GROMACS .gro file of C-alpha atoms in nm:
model
  129
    1LEU     CA    1   0.885  -1.633  -2.182
    2LEU     CA    2   1.225  -1.751  -2.287
    3ARG     CA    3   1.421  -1.539  -2.068
    4ASN     CA    4   1.640  -1.736  -2.138
    5THR     CA    5   1.769  -1.909  -2.474
    6SER     CA    6   1.858  -1.707  -2.773
    7PHE     CA    7   1.896  -1.795  -3.077
    8VAL     CA    8   2.122  -1.621  -3.358
    9ASN     CA    9   2.140  -1.814  -3.657
   10PRO     CA   10   1.912  -2.003  -3.849
   11THR     CA   11   2.157  -2.362  -3.812
   12GLY     CA   12   2.232  -2.323  -3.416
   13LEU     CA   13   2.609  -2.384  -3.451
   14ASP     CA   14   2.856  -2.130  -3.365
   15PRO     CA   15   3.049  -1.891  -3.489
   16THR     CA   16   3.416  -1.982  -3.547
   17GLY     CA   17   3.658  -1.871  -3.360
   18LEU     CA   18   3.471  -1.737  -3.008
   19HIS     CA   19   3.489  -1.897  -2.742
   20TYR     CA   20   3.112  -1.810  -2.470
   21ASN     CA   21   3.196  -1.564  -2.241
   22GLU     CA   22   3.012  -1.238  -2.099
   23GLU     CA   23   3.199  -1.110  -2.384
   24THR     CA   24   3.102  -1.286  -2.675
   25GLN     CA   25   2.806  -1.400  -2.540
   26SER     CA   26   2.624  -1.178  -2.866
   27TYR     CA   27   2.731  -1.456  -3.078
   28PHE     CA   28   2.508  -1.749  -3.053
   29ASN     CA   29   2.272  -1.959  -2.987
   30PHE     CA   30   2.193  -2.072  -2.607
   31SER     CA   31   1.878  -2.212  -2.464
   32THR     CA   32   1.802  -2.398  -2.146
   33ALA     CA   33   1.665  -2.728  -2.087
   34SER     CA   34   1.328  -2.589  -1.906
   35ASP     CA   35   1.325  -2.305  -2.242
   36LEU     CA   36   1.391  -2.599  -2.518
   37ALA     CA   37   1.080  -2.788  -2.277
   38SER     CA   38   0.849  -2.462  -2.320
   39LEU     CA   39   0.943  -2.341  -2.723
   40ILE     CA   40   0.909  -2.711  -2.806
   41ASN     CA   41   0.543  -2.783  -2.681
   42TYR     CA   42   0.435  -2.395  -2.863
   43ILE     CA   43   0.566  -2.589  -3.178
   44ILE     CA   44   0.362  -2.938  -3.103
   45ASN     CA   45   0.097  -2.716  -3.024
   46THR     CA   46   0.097  -2.511  -3.328
   47HIS     CA   47   0.244  -2.637  -3.573
   48PRO     CA   48   0.291  -3.042  -3.547
   49LEU     CA   49   0.252  -3.058  -3.912
   50ILE     CA   50   0.693  -3.026  -3.819
   51PHE     CA   51   0.711  -3.305  -3.689
   52SER     CA   52   0.551  -3.578  -3.931
   53THR     CA   53   0.843  -3.417  -4.166
   54SER     CA   54   1.143  -3.461  -3.809
   55SER     CA   55   0.979  -3.815  -3.742
   56ARG     CA   56   1.070  -4.034  -4.099
   57HIS     CA   57   1.427  -4.163  -4.139
   58GLY     CA   58   1.637  -3.958  -4.364
   59PRO     CA   59   1.921  -4.164  -4.561
   60PHE     CA   60   2.259  -4.122  -4.313
   61PRO     CA   61   2.047  -4.243  -4.014
   62VAL     CA   62   2.360  -4.097  -3.751
   63ASP     CA   63   2.574  -4.239  -3.564
   64ASN     CA   64   2.494  -4.277  -3.212
   65GLY     CA   65   2.126  -4.051  -3.290
   66ILE     CA   66   1.733  -4.146  -3.296
   67SER     CA   67   1.713  -4.412  -3.457
   68GLU     CA   68   1.909  -4.580  -3.158
   69ILE     CA   69   1.697  -4.535  -2.831
   70VAL     CA   70   1.480  -4.846  -2.771
   71LEU     CA   71   1.069  -4.751  -2.720
   72PRO     CA   72   0.879  -4.880  -2.561
   73GLN     CA   73   0.565  -5.035  -2.706
   74THR     CA   74   0.322  -4.790  -2.557
   75PHE     CA   75   0.551  -4.524  -2.682
   76THR     CA   76   0.572  -4.361  -3.050
   77LEU     CA   77   0.810  -4.136  -3.110
   78VAL     CA   78   0.667  -3.770  -3.317
   79GLY     CA   79   0.955  -3.641  -3.354
   80GLY     CA   80   1.413  -3.509  -3.183
   81LYS     CA   81   1.648  -3.366  -3.317
   82THR     CA   82   1.988  -3.482  -3.321
   83GLY     CA   83   2.394  -3.115  -3.196
   84TYR     CA   84   2.699  -3.108  -3.110
   85THR     CA   85   2.862  -2.748  -3.067
   86ASP     CA   86   3.242  -2.732  -2.824
   87GLU     CA   87   3.065  -2.473  -2.635
   88ALA     CA   88   2.727  -2.710  -2.637
   89GLY     CA   89   2.831  -3.070  -2.640
   90VAL     CA   90   2.694  -3.327  -2.758
   91CYS     CA   91   2.279  -3.324  -2.688
   92MET     CA   92   1.941  -3.441  -2.825
   93ILE     CA   93   1.593  -3.368  -2.818
   94LEU     CA   94   1.318  -3.690  -2.866
   95LEU     CA   95   0.955  -3.621  -2.789
   96VAL     CA   96   0.659  -4.023  -2.775
   97LYS     CA   97   0.343  -4.007  -2.699
   98ASN     CA   98   0.239  -4.287  -2.533
   99ASP     CA   99  -0.062  -4.466  -2.449
  100SER     CA  100  -0.217  -4.263  -2.310
  101GLY     CA  101  -0.127  -3.988  -2.631
  102GLU     CA  102   0.100  -3.719  -2.371
  103THR     CA  103   0.310  -3.638  -2.580
  104LEU     CA  104   0.649  -3.685  -2.371
  105ILE     CA  105   0.956  -3.406  -2.430
  106ASN     CA  106   1.315  -3.528  -2.367
  107ILE     CA  107   1.608  -3.356  -2.368
  108ILE     CA  108   2.046  -3.443  -2.327
  109LEU     CA  109   2.181  -3.132  -2.300
  110GLY     CA  110   2.587  -3.052  -2.305
  111ALA     CA  111   2.689  -3.445  -2.296
  112PRO     CA  112   3.053  -3.580  -2.414
  113SER     CA  113   2.995  -3.737  -2.698
  114ALA     CA  114   2.730  -3.889  -2.868
  115LYS     CA  115   2.746  -4.232  -2.808
  116ASP     CA  116   2.666  -4.090  -2.377
  117ARG     CA  117   2.371  -3.917  -2.518
  118VAL     CA  118   2.146  -4.221  -2.626
  119ILE     CA  119   2.265  -4.361  -2.334
  120GLU     CA  120   2.157  -4.096  -2.145
  121MET     CA  121   1.882  -4.094  -2.298
  122GLN     CA  122   1.798  -4.402  -2.307
  123LYS     CA  123   1.758  -4.394  -1.882
  124LEU     CA  124   1.435  -4.157  -1.971
  125ILE     CA  125   1.283  -4.335  -2.189
  126ASP     CA  126   1.313  -4.640  -1.946
  127PHE     CA  127   1.187  -4.461  -1.685
  128ILE     CA  128   0.965  -4.304  -1.791
  129LYS     CA  129   0.758  -4.622  -1.928
   0.00000   0.00000   0.00000
């Protein structure tokens, strides 16, 4: 169950001209790291093909994005997603598989900048290796 999550549109973008508060909450997408990890775990187990698509490098890599994360040689990229909204800040989800075959879900929410998002994600990857 995603008890702290509400998706109101498929883009993940905030409504224009509104700020998140109790009165406007129903117009916003929101979640927690725990709920996002649960959702990703569900997708991995029921729709793994999604990650074979998301792990390919497109023609337009994002500055301070997934392609800047340095993975240990024993890790394989499974997939990931970067994002930004005024309300959520700068975010990244990165899935890696370790040499034991475990898929590790790493989530950064609310980073102050795209550069900080990469720095914090790199710290997570370095910690779990």
